[in-house]
Short mmCIF file of C-alpha atoms and ligand atoms in Angstrom, two decimals:
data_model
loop_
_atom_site.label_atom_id
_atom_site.label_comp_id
_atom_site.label_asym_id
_atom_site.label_seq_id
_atom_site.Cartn_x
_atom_site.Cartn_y
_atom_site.Cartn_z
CA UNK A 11 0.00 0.00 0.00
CA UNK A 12 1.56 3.47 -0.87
CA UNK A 13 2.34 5.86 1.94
CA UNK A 14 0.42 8.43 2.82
CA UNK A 15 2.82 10.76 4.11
CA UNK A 16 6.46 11.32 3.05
CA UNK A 17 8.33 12.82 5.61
CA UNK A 18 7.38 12.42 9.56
CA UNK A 19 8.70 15.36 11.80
CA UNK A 20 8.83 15.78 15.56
CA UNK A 21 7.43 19.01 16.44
CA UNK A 22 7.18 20.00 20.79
CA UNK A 23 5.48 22.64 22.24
CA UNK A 24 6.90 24.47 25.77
CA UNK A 25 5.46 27.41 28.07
CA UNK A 26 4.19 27.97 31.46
CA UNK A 27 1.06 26.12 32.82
CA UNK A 28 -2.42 27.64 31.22
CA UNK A 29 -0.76 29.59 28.17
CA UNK A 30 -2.75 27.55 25.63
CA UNK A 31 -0.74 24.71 24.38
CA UNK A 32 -2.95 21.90 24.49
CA UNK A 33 -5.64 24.14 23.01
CA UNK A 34 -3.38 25.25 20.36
CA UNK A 35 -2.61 21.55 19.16
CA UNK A 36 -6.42 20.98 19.25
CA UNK A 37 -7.16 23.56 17.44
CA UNK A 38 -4.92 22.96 14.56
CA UNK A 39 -5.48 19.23 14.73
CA UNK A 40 -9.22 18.76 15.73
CA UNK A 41 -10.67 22.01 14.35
CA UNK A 42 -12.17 23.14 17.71
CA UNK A 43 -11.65 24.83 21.58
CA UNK A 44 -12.34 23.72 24.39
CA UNK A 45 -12.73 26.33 27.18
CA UNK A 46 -11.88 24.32 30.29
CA UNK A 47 -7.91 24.10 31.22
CA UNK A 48 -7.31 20.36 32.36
CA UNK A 49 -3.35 20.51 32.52
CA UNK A 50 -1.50 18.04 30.76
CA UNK A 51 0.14 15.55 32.98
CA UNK A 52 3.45 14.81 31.48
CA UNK A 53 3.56 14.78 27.93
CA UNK A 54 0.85 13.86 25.12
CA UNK A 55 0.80 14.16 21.28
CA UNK A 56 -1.37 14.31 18.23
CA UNK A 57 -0.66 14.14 14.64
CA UNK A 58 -1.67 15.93 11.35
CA UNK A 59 -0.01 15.59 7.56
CA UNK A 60 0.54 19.07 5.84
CA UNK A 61 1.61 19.60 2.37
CA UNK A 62 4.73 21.60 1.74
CA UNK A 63 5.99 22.73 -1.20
CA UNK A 64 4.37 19.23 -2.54
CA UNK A 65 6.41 16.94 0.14
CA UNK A 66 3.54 15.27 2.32
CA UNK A 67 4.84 16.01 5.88
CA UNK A 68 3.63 13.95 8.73
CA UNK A 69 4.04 15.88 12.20
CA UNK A 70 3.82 14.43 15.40
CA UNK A 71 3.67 17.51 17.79
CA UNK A 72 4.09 16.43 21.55
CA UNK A 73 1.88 18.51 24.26
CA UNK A 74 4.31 18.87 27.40
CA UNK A 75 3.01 19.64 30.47
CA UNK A 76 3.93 23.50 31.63
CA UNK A 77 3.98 22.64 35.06
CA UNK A 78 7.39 22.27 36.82
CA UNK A 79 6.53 19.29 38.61
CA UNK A 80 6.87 17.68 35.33
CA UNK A 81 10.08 19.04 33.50
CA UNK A 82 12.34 16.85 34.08
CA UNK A 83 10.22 13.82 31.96
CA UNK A 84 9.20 16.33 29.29
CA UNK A 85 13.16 17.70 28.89
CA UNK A 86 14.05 13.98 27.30
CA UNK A 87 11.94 14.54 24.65
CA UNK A 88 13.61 17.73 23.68
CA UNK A 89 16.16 16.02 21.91
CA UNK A 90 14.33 14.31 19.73
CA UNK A 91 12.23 17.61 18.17
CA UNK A 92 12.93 19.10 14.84
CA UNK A 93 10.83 22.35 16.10
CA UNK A 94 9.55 23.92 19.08
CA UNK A 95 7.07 26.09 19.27
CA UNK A 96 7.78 28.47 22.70
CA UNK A 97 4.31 29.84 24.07
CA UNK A 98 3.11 32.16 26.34
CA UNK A 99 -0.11 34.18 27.20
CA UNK A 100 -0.17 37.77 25.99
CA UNK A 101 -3.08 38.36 29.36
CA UNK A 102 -0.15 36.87 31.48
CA UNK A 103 3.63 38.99 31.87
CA UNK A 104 4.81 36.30 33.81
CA UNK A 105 4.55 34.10 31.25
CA UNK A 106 6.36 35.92 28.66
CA UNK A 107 9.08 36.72 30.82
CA UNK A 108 9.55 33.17 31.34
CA UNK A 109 10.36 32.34 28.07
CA UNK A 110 13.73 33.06 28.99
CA UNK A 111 14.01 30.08 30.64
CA UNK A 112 12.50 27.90 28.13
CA UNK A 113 14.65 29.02 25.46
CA UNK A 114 17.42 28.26 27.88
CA UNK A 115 16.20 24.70 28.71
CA UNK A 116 16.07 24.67 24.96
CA UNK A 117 19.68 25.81 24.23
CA UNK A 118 20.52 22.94 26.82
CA UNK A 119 18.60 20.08 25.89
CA UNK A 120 17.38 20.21 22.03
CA UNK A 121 19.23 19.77 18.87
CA UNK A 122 21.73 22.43 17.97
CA UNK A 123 19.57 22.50 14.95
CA UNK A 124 16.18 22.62 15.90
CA UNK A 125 13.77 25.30 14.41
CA UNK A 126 11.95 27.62 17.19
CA UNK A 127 9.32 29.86 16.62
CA UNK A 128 7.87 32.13 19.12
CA UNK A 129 3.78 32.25 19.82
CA UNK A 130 1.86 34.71 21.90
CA UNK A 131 -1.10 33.01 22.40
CA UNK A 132 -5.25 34.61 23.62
CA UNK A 133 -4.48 37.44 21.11
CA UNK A 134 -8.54 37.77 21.63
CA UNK A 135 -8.52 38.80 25.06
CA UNK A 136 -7.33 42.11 24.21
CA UNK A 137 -8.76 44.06 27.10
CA UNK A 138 -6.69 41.91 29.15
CA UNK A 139 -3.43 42.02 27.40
CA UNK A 140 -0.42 42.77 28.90
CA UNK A 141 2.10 42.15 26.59
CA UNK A 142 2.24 44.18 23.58
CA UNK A 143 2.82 42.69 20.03
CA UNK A 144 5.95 45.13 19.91
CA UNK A 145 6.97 43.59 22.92
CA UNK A 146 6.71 39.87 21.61
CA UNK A 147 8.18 40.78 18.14
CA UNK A 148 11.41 42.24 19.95
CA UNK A 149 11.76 39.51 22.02
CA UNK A 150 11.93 37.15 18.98
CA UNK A 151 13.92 39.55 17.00
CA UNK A 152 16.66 39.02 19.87
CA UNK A 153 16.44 35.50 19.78
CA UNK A 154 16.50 34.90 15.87
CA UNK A 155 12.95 33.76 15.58
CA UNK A 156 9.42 34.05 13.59
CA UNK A 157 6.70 35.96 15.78
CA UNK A 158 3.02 35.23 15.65
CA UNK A 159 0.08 36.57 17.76
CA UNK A 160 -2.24 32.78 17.67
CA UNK A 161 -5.79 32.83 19.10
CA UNK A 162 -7.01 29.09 20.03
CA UNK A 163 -10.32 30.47 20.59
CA UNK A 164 -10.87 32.45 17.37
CA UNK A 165 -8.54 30.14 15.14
CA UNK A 166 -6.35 33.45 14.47
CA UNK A 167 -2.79 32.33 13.32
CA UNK A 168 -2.84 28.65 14.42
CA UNK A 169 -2.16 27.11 10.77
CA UNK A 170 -0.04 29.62 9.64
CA UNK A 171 2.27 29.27 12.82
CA UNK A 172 2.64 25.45 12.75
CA UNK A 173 2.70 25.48 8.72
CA UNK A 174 5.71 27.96 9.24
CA UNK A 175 7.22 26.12 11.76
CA UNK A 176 6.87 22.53 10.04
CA UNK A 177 8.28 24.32 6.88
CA UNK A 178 11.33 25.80 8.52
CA UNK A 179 12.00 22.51 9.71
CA UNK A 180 11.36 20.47 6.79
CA UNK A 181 13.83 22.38 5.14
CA UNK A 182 16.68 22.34 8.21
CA UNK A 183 16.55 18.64 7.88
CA UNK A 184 16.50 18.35 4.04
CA UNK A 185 20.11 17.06 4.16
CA UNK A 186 18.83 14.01 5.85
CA UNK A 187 15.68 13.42 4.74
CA UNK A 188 16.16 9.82 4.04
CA UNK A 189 16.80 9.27 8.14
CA UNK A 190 13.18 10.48 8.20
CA UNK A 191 11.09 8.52 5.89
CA UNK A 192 9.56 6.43 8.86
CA UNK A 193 7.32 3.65 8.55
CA UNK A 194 5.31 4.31 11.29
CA UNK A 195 1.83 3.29 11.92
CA UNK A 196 -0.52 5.89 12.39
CA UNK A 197 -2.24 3.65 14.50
CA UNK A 198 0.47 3.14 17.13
CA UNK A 199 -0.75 4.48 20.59
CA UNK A 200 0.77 6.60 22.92
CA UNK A 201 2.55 4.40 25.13
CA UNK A 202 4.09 2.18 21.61
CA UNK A 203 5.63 5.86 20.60
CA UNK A 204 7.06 6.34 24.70
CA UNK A 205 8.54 2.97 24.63
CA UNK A 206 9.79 3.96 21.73
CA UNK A 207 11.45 6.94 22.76
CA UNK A 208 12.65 4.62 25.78
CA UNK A 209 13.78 2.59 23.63
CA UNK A 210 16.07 4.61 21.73
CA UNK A 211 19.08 5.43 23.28
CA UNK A 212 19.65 8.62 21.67
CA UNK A 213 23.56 9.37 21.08
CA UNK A 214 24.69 12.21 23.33
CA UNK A 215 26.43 15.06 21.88
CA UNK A 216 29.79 15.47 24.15
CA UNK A 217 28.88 19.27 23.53
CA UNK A 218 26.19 19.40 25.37
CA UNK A 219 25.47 19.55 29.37
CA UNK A 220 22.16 18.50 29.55
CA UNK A 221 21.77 15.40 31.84
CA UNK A 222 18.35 14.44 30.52
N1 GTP B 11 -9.39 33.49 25.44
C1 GTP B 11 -8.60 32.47 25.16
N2 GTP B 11 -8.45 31.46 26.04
C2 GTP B 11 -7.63 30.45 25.71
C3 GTP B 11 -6.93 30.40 24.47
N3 GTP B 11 -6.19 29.28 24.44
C4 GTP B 11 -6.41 28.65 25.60
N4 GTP B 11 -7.29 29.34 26.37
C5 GTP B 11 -7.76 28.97 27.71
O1 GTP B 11 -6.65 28.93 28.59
C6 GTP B 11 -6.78 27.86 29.53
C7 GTP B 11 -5.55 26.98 29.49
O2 GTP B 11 -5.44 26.33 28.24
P1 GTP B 11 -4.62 24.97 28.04
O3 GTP B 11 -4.55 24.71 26.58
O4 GTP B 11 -5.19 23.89 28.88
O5 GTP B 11 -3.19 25.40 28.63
P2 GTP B 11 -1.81 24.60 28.64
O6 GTP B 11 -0.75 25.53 28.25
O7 GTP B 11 -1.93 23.36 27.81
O8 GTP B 11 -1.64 24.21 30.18
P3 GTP B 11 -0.80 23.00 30.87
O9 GTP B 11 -1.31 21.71 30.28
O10 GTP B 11 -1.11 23.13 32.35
O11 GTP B 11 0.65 23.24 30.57
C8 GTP B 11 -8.07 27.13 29.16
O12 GTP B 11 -9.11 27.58 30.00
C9 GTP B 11 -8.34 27.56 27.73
O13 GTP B 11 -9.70 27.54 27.40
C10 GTP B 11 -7.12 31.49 23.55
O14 GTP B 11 -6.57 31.56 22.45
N5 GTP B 11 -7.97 32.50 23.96
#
């Protein structure tokens, strides 16, 4: 039977607890919102084929959980993503202040070469924003990144941010394309993809310092 996908990438996404990231993925995956925040224990995925530039791209994006409690599970999957979307709440400062630290966790845990993209997410709460777009574009300016204002609830942004991101790294990883054509079943559950990642005993890069 022919494939139905050519390409499968490994796409993550990281911020604080409540920014939006499981609602983001749902959105952009299921088509809808769900107002209620259950907050994702650990890490979870979902998957959706694009089409870019005619190559069918498969993209698993894992769902980590923002809350602390759980970084140091969700930081051994870092390694494994070919791009990482870095969230936070345009209502909440906090948040995007702390995407300091999540670029840093980044810088210490992911592939040198993995594609980032920044995403200030509830851009339809704006009586309650307190982070300006100026603010969010400068801070991706500094770091080298795309910038886009997403809204989960009123679908603003949310293809165009992961079609960006899956196209940036689609083309970072063009070189070694073959290493990606997977033959994975789309039917393999969640825990057959963790034992998986068990599984693989992922070469360290000397470089690095991370000790996930
Ligand atoms: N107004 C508005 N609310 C949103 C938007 N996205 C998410 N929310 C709400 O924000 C809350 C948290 O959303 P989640 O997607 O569960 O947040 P999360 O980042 O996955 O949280 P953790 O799993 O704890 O890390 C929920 O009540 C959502 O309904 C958005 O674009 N606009």
């Amino acid at each position: 039977m022919a494939k139905e996908y050519d390409v499968l990438l490994r796409l993550m996404l990281l911020g604080d607890s409540g920014v939006g990231k499981t609602c983001l993925l749902w959105r952009f995956t299921d088509g809808d919102f769900h107002p209620s925040h259950i907050s994702t224990i650990g890490i979870d995925f979902k998957m959706k084929t694009l089409d870019i530039d005619g190559t069918r791209v498969r993209v698993q994006i894992w769902d980590t959980a923002g809350q602390e409690r759980y970084q140091t599970v969700t930081k051994q999957y870092y390694r494994r993503a070919q791009g990482i979307l870095l969230v936070y709440d345009v209502t909440n400062e906090h948040s995007f202040q702390h995407i300091v630290k999540w670029a840093s966790d980044v810088d210490e845990c992911a592939p040198e070469q993995v594609m980032r993209i920044l995403v200030g997410n509830k851009c339809d709460e704006e009586e309650r924003r307190r982070v300006t777009t100026e603010q969010g574009d400068k801070l991706a300016k500094s770091y080298g990144m795309d910038f886009f204002e997403t809204s989960a609830f009123s679908n603003h942004n949310i293809k165009e941010s992961f079609s960006r991101l899956t196209e940036m790294a689609l083309h970072a990883n063009r070189k070694k394309l073959d290493g990606l054509w997977l033959s994975i079943n789309d039917d393999l559950s969640t825990e057959d993809l963790l034992q998986e990642e068990a599984d693989q005993k992922v070469e360290e890069n000397p470089e690095r310092t991370c000790v996930c």
